[in-house]
PDB file of C-alpha atoms in Angstrom:
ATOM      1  CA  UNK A 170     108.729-117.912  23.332  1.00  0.00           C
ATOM      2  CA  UNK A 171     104.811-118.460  23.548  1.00  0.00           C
ATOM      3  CA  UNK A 172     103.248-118.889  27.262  1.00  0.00           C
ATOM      4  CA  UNK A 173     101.979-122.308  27.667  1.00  0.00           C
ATOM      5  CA  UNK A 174     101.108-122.425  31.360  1.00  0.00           C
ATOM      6  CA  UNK A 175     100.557-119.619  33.962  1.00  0.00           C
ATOM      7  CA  UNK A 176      99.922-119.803  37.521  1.00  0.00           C
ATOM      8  CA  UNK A 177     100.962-118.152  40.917  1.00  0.00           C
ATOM      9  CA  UNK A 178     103.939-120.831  40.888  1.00  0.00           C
ATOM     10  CA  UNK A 179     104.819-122.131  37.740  1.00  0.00           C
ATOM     11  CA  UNK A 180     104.692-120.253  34.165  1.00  0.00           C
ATOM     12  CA  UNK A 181     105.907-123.014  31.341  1.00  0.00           C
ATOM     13  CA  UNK A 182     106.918-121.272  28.085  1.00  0.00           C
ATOM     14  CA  UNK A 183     106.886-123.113  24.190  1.00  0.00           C
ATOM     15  CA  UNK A 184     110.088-121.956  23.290  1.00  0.00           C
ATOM     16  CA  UNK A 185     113.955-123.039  22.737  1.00  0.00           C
ATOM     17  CA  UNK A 186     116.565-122.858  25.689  1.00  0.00           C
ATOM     18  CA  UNK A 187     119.400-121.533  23.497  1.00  0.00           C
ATOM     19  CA  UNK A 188     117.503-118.231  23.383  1.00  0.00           C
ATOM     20  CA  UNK A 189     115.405-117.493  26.374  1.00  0.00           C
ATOM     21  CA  UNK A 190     116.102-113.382  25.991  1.00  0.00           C
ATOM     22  CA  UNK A 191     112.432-112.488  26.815  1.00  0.00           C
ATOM     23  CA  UNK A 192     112.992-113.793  30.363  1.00  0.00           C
ATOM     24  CA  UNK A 193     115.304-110.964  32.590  1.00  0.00           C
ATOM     25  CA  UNK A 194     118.785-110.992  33.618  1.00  0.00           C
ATOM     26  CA  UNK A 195     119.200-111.909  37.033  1.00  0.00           C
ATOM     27  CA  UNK A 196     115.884-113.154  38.003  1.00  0.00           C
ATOM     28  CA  UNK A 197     116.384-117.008  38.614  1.00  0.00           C
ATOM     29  CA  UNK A 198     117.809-118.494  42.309  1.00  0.00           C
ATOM     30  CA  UNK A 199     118.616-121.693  40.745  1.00  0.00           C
ATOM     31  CA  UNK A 200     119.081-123.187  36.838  1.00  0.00           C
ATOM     32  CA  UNK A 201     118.405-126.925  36.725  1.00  0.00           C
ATOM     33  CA  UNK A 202     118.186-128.897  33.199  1.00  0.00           C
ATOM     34  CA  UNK A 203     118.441-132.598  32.201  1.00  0.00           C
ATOM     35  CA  UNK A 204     119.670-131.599  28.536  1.00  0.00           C
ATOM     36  CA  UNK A 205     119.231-133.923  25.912  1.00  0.00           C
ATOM     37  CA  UNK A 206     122.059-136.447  25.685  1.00  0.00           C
ATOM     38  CA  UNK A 207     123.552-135.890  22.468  1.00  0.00           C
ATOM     39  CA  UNK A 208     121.652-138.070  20.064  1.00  0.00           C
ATOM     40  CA  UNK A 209     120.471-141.123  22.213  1.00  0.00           C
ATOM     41  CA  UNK A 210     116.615-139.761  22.834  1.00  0.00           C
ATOM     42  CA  UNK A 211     114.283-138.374  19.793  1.00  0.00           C
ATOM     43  CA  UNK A 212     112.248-135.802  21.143  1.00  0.00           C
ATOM     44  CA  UNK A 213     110.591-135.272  18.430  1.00  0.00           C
ATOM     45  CA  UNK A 214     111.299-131.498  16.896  1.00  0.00           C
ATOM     46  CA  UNK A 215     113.369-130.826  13.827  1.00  0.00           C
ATOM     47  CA  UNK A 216     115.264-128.318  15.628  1.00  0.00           C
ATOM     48  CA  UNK A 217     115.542-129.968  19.191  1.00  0.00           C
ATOM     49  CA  UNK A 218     119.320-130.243  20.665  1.00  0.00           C
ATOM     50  CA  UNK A 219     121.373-133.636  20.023  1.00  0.00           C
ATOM     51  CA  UNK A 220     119.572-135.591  17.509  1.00  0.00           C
ATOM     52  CA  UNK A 221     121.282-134.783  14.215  1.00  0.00           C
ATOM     53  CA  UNK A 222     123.454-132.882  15.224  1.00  0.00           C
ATOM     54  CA  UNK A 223     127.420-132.950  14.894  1.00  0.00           C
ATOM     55  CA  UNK A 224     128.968-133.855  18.527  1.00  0.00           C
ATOM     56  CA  UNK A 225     130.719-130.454  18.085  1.00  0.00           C
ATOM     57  CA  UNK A 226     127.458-128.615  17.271  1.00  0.00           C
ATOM     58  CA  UNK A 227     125.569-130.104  20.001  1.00  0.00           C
ATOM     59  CA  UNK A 228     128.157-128.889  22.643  1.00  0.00           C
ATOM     60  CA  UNK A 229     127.812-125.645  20.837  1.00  0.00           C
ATOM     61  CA  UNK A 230     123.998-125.840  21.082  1.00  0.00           C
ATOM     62  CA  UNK A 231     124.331-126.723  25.255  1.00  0.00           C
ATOM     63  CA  UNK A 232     127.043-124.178  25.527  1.00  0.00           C
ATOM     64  CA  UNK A 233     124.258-121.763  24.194  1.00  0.00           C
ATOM     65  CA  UNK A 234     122.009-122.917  26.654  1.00  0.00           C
ATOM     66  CA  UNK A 235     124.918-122.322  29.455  1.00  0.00           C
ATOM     67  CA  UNK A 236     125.422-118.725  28.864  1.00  0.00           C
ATOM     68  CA  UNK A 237     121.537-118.164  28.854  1.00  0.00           C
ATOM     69  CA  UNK A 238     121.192-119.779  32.260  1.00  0.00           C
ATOM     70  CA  UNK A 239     124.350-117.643  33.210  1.00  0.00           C
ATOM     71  CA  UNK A 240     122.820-114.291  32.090  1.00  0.00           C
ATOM     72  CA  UNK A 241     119.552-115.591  34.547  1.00  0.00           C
ATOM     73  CA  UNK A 242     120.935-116.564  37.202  1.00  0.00           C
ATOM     74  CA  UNK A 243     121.420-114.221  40.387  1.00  0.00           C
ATOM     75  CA  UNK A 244     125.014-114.119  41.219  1.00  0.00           C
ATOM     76  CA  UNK A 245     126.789-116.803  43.923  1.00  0.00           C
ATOM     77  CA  UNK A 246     123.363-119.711  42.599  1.00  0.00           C
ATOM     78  CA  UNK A 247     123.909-122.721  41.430  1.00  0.00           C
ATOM     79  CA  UNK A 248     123.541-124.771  38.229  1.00  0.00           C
ATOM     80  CA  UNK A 249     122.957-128.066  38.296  1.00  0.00           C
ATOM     81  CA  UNK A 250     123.329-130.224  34.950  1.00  0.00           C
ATOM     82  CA  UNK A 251     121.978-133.710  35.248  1.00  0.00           C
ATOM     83  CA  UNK A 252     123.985-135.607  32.461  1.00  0.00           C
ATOM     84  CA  UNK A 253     125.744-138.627  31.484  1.00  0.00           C
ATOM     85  CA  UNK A 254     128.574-139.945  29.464  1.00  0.00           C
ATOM     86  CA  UNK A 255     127.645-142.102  26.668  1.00  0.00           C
ATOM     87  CA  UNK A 256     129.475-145.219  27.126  1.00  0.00           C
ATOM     88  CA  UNK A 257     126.920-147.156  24.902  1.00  0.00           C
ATOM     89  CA  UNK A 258     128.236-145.599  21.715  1.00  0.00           C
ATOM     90  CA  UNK A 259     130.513-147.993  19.224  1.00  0.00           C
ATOM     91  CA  UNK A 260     132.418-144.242  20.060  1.00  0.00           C
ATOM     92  CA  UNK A 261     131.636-143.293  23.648  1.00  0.00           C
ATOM     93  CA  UNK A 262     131.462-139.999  24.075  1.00  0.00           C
ATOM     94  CA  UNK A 263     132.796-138.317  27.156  1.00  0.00           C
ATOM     95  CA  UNK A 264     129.548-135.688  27.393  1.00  0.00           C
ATOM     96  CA  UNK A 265     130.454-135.602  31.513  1.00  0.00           C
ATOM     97  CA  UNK A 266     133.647-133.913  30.844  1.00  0.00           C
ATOM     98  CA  UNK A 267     132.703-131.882  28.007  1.00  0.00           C
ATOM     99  CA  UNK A 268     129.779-130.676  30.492  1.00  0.00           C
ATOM    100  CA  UNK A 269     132.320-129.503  33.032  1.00  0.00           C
ATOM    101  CA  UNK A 270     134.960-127.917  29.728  1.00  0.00           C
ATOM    102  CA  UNK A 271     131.487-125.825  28.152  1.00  0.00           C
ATOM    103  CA  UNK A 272     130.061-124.626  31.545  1.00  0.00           C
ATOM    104  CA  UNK A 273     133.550-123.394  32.693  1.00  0.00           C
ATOM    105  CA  UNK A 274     133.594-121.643  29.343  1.00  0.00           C
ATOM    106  CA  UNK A 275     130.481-119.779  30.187  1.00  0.00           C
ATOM    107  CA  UNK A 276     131.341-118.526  32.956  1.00  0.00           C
ATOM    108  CA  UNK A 277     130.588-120.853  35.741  1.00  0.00           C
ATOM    109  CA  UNK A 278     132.680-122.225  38.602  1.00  0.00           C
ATOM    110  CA  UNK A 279     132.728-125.557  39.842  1.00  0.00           C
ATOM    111  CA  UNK A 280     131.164-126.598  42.948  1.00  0.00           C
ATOM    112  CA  UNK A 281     131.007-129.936  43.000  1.00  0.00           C
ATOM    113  CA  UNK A 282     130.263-133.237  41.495  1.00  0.00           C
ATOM    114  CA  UNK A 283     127.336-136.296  43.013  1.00  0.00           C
ATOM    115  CA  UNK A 284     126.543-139.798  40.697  1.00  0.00           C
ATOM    116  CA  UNK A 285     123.147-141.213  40.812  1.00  0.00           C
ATOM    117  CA  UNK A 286     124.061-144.918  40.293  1.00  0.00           C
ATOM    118  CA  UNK A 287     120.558-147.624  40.272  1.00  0.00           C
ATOM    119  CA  UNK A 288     121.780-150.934  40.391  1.00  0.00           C
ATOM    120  CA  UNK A 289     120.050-154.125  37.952  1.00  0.00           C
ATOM    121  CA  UNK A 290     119.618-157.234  39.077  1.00  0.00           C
ATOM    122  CA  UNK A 291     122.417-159.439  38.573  1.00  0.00           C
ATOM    123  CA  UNK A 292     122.009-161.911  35.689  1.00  0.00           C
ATOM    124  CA  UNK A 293     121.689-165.435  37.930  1.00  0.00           C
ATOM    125  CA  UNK A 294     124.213-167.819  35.338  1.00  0.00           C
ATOM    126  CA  UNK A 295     127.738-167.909  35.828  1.00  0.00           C
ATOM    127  CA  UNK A 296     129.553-164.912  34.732  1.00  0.00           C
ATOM    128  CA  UNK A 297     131.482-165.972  31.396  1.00  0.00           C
ATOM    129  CA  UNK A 298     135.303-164.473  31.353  1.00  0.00           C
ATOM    130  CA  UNK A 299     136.346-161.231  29.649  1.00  0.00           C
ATOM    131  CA  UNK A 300     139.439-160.097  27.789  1.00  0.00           C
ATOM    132  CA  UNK A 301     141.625-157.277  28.721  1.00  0.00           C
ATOM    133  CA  UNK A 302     140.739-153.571  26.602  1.00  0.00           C
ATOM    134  CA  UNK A 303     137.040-154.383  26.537  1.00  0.00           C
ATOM    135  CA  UNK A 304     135.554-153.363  29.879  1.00  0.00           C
ATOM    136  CA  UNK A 305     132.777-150.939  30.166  1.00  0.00           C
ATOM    137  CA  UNK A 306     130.845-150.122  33.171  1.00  0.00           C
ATOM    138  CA  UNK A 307     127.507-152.462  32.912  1.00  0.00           C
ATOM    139  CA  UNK A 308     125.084-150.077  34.467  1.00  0.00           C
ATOM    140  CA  UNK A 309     126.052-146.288  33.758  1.00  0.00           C
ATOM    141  CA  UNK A 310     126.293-143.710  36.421  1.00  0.00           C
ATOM    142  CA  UNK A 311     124.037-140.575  35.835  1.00  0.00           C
ATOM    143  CA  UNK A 312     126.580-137.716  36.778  1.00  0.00           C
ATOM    144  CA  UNK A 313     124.789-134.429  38.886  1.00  0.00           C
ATOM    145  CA  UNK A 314     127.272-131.710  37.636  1.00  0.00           C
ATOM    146  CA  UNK A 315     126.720-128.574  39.792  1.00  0.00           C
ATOM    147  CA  UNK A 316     128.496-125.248  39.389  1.00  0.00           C
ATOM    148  CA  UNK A 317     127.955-121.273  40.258  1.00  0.00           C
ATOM    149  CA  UNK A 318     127.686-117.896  38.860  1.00  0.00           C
ATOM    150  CA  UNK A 319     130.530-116.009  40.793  1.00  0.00           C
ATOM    151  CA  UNK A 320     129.275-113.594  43.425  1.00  0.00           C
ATOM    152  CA  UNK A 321     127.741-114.017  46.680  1.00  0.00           C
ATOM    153  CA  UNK A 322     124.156-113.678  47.499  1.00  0.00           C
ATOM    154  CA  UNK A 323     121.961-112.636  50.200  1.00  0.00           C
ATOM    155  CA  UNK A 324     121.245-115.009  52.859  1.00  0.00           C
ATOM    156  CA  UNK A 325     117.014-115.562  53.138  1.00  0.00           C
ATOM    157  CA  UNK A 326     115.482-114.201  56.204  1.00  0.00           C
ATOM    158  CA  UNK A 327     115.061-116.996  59.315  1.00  0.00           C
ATOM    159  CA  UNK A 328     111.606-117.948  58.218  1.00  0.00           C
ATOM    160  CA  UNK A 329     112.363-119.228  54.774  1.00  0.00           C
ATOM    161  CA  UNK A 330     115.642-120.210  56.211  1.00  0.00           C
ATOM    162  CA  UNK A 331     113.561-122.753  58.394  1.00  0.00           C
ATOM    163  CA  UNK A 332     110.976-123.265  56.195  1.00  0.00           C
ATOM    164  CA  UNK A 333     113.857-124.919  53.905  1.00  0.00           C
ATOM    165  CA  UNK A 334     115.899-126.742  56.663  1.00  0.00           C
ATOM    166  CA  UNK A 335     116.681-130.457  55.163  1.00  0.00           C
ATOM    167  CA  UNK A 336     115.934-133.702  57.545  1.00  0.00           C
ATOM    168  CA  UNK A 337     119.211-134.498  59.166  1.00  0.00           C
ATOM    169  CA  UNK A 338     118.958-138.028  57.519  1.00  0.00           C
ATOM    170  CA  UNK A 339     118.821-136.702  54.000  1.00  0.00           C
ATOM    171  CA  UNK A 340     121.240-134.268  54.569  1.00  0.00           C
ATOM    172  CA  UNK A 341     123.747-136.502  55.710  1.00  0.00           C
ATOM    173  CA  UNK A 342     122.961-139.052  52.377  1.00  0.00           C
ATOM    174  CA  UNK A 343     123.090-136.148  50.255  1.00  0.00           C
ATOM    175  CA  UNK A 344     126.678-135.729  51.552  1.00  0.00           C
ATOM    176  CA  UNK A 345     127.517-138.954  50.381  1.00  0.00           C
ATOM    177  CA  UNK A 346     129.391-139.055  46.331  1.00  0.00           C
ATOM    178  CA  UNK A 347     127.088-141.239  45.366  1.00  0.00           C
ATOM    179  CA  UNK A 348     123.263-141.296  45.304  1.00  0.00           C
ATOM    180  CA  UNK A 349     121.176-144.505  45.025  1.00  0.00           C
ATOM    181  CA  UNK A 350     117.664-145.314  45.586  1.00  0.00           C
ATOM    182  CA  UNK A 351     115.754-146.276  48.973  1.00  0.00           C
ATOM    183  CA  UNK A 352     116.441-144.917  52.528  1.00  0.00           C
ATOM    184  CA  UNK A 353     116.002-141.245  52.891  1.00  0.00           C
ATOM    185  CA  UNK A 354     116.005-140.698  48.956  1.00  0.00           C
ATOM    186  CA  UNK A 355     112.317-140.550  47.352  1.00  0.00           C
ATOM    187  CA  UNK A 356     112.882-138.835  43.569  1.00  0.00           C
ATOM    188  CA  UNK A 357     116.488-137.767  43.128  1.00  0.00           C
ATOM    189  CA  UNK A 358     115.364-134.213  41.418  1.00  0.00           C
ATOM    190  CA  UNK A 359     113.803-133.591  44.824  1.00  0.00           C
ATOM    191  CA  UNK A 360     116.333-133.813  46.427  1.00  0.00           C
ATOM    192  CA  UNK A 361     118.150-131.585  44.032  1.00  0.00           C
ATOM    193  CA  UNK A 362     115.865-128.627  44.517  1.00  0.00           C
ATOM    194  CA  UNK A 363     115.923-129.243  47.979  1.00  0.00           C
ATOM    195  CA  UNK A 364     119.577-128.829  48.007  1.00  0.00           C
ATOM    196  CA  UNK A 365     120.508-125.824  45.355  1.00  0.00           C
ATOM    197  CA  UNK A 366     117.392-123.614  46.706  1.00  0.00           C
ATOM    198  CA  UNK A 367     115.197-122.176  49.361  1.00  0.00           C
ATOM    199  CA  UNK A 368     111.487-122.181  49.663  1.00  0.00           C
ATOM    200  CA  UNK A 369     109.872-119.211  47.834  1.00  0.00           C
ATOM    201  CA  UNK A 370     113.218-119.053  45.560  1.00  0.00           C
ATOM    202  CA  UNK A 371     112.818-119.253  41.590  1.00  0.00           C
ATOM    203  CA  UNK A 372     114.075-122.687  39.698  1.00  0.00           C
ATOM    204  CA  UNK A 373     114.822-121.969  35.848  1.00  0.00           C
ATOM    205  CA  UNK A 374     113.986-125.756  33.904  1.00  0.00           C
ATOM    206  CA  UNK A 375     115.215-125.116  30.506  1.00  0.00           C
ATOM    207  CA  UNK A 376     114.742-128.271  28.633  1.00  0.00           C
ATOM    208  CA  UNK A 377     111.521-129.201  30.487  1.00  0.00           C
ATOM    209  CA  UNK A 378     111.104-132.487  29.085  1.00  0.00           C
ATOM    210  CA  UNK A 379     108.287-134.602  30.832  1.00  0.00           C
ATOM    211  CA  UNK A 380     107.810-131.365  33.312  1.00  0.00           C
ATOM    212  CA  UNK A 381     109.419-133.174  36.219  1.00  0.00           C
ATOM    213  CA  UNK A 382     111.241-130.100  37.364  1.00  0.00           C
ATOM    214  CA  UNK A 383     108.352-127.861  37.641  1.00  0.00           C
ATOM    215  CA  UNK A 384     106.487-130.344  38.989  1.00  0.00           C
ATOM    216  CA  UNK A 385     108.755-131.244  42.250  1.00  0.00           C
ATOM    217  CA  UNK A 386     109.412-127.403  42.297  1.00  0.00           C
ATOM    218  CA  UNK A 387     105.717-125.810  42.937  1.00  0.00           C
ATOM    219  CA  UNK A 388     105.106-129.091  45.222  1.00  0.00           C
ATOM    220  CA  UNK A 389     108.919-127.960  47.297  1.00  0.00           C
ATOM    221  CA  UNK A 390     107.026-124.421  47.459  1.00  0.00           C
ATOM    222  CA  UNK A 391     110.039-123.278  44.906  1.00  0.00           C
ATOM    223  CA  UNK A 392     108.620-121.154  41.859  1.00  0.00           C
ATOM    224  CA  UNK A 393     109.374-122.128  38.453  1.00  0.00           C
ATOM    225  CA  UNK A 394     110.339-121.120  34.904  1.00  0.00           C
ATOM    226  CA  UNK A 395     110.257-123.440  32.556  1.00  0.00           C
ATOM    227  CA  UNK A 396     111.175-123.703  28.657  1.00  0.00           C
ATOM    228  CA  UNK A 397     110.067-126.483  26.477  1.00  0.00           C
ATOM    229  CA  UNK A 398     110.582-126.587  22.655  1.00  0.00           C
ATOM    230  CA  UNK A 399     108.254-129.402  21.934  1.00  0.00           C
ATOM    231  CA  UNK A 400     104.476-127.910  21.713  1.00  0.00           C
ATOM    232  CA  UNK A 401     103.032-131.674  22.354  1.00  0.00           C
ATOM    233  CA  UNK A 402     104.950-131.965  25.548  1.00  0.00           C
ATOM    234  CA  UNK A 403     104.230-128.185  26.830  1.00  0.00           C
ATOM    235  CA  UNK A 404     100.528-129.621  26.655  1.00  0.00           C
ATOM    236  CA  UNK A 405     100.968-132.493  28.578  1.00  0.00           C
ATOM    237  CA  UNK A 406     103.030-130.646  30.958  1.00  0.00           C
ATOM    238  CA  UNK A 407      99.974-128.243  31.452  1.00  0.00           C
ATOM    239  CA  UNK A 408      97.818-130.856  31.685  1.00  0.00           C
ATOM    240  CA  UNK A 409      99.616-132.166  34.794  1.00  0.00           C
ATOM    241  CA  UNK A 410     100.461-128.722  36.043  1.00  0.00           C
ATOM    242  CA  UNK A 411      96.241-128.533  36.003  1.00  0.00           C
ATOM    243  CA  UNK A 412      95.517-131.410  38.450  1.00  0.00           C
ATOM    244  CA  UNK A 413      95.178-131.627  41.741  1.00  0.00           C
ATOM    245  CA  UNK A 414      97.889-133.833  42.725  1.00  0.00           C
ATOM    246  CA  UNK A 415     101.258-135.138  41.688  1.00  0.00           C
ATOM    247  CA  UNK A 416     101.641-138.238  39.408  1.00  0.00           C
ATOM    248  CA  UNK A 417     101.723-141.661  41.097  1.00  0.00           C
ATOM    249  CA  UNK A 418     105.251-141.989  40.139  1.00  0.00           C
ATOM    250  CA  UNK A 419     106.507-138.685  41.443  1.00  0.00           C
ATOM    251  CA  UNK A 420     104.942-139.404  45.193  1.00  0.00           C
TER     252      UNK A 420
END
């Protein structure tokens, strides 16, 4: 892995998550990746995970990334997978259950299970009739898959303990199966963080993506390690790791 990005906070890495062995065992308080689905998004690398890929290989290729995360991770933290089925497909392909099957045979156990569900507006003519065995769900539900390495950990002293106390109001929504926008919700990774860490803990982001997860992280006061195979994406990622503020849409 080649360091992209260095800071007090955040260090963002140019590398692939199914092989992060120059980070340390042990060292992460919380592993949280938005994998690629499969092959529905081109991220544009010949060997990125998903796109051209068998369905078996790709599970392979996240079951890779699993045991990585597992080998990170302090014992009793969580992982949370932010994933979806794939219900679009001529073949869906049941990637939510496969996500549970692959982390369980990494080593993980199951915590618990939330759905991030954004409605569309409703199409305003009159709903034409269906036929029996052709129903699928409209508008998809994201699926926030979390599990843990087994252990316990130490409790943080009172002052980070306080420091990372949730609003009554979002903890009480968070509580609730399924997440949608408005009320007490602002981005739904936030409230992740917020949720499977303390302030001052460290947030592995394999997969980095857009840079989301670092992002929210360093701006929660959670440290961050991320890992991002594209090189064009690491820079843009350290581009907005470099300014001053958070983008517009992540306010």
């Amino acid at each position: 892995m080649n360091l992209c990005y260095n800071d007090d906070i955040v260090t963002l890495y140019n590398g692939d998550a199914r092989d992060m062995s120059q980070l340390p065992d042990g060292f992460a308080d919380m592993a949280f990746i938005c994998p690629p689905w499969w092959d529905s998004g081109d991220y544009d690398h010949p060997d990125q995970i998903g796109l051209g890929q068998s369905y078996a290989a790709y599970l392979s290729s996240l079951e890779q990334v699993w045991r990585e995360c597992y080998r990170c991770l302090k014992p009793g933290r969580a992982i949370v997978a932010w994933v979806s089925d794939l219900l679009w497909r001529d073949e869906p392909a049941p990637l939510v259950a496969d996500t549970h099957h692959t982390l369980r045979q990494s080593g993980f156990v199951y915590d618990a299970t939330f759905y991030w569900y954004e409605p569309r507006p409703s199409a305003s003519e009159t709903p034409s009739p269906g036929w029996p065995l052709q129903i699928r769900p409209r508008v998809h539900a994201e699926v926030v898959v979390v599990y843990r390495k087994p252990g316990s950990c130490a409790p943080p002293d009172r002052e980070r303990l306080e420091k990372s106390r949730i609003d009554g109001r979002e903890y009480a929504g968070s509580r609730q199966a399924v997440w949608m926008p408005g009320g007490a919700l602002d981005h739904p990774y936030r409230r992740v963080i917020r949720l499977w860490s303390y302030v001052g803990d460290t947030v592995l982001n394999p997969c980095a993506g857009q840079g989301t997860v670092p992002l929210l992280a360093r701006h929660e006061g959670r440290r961050c390690i991320a890992v991002e195979l594209n090189p064009d994406y690491c820079l843009h990622i350290a581009e907005l790791l470099g300014a001053p503020d958070l983008p517009e849409e992540l306010r």
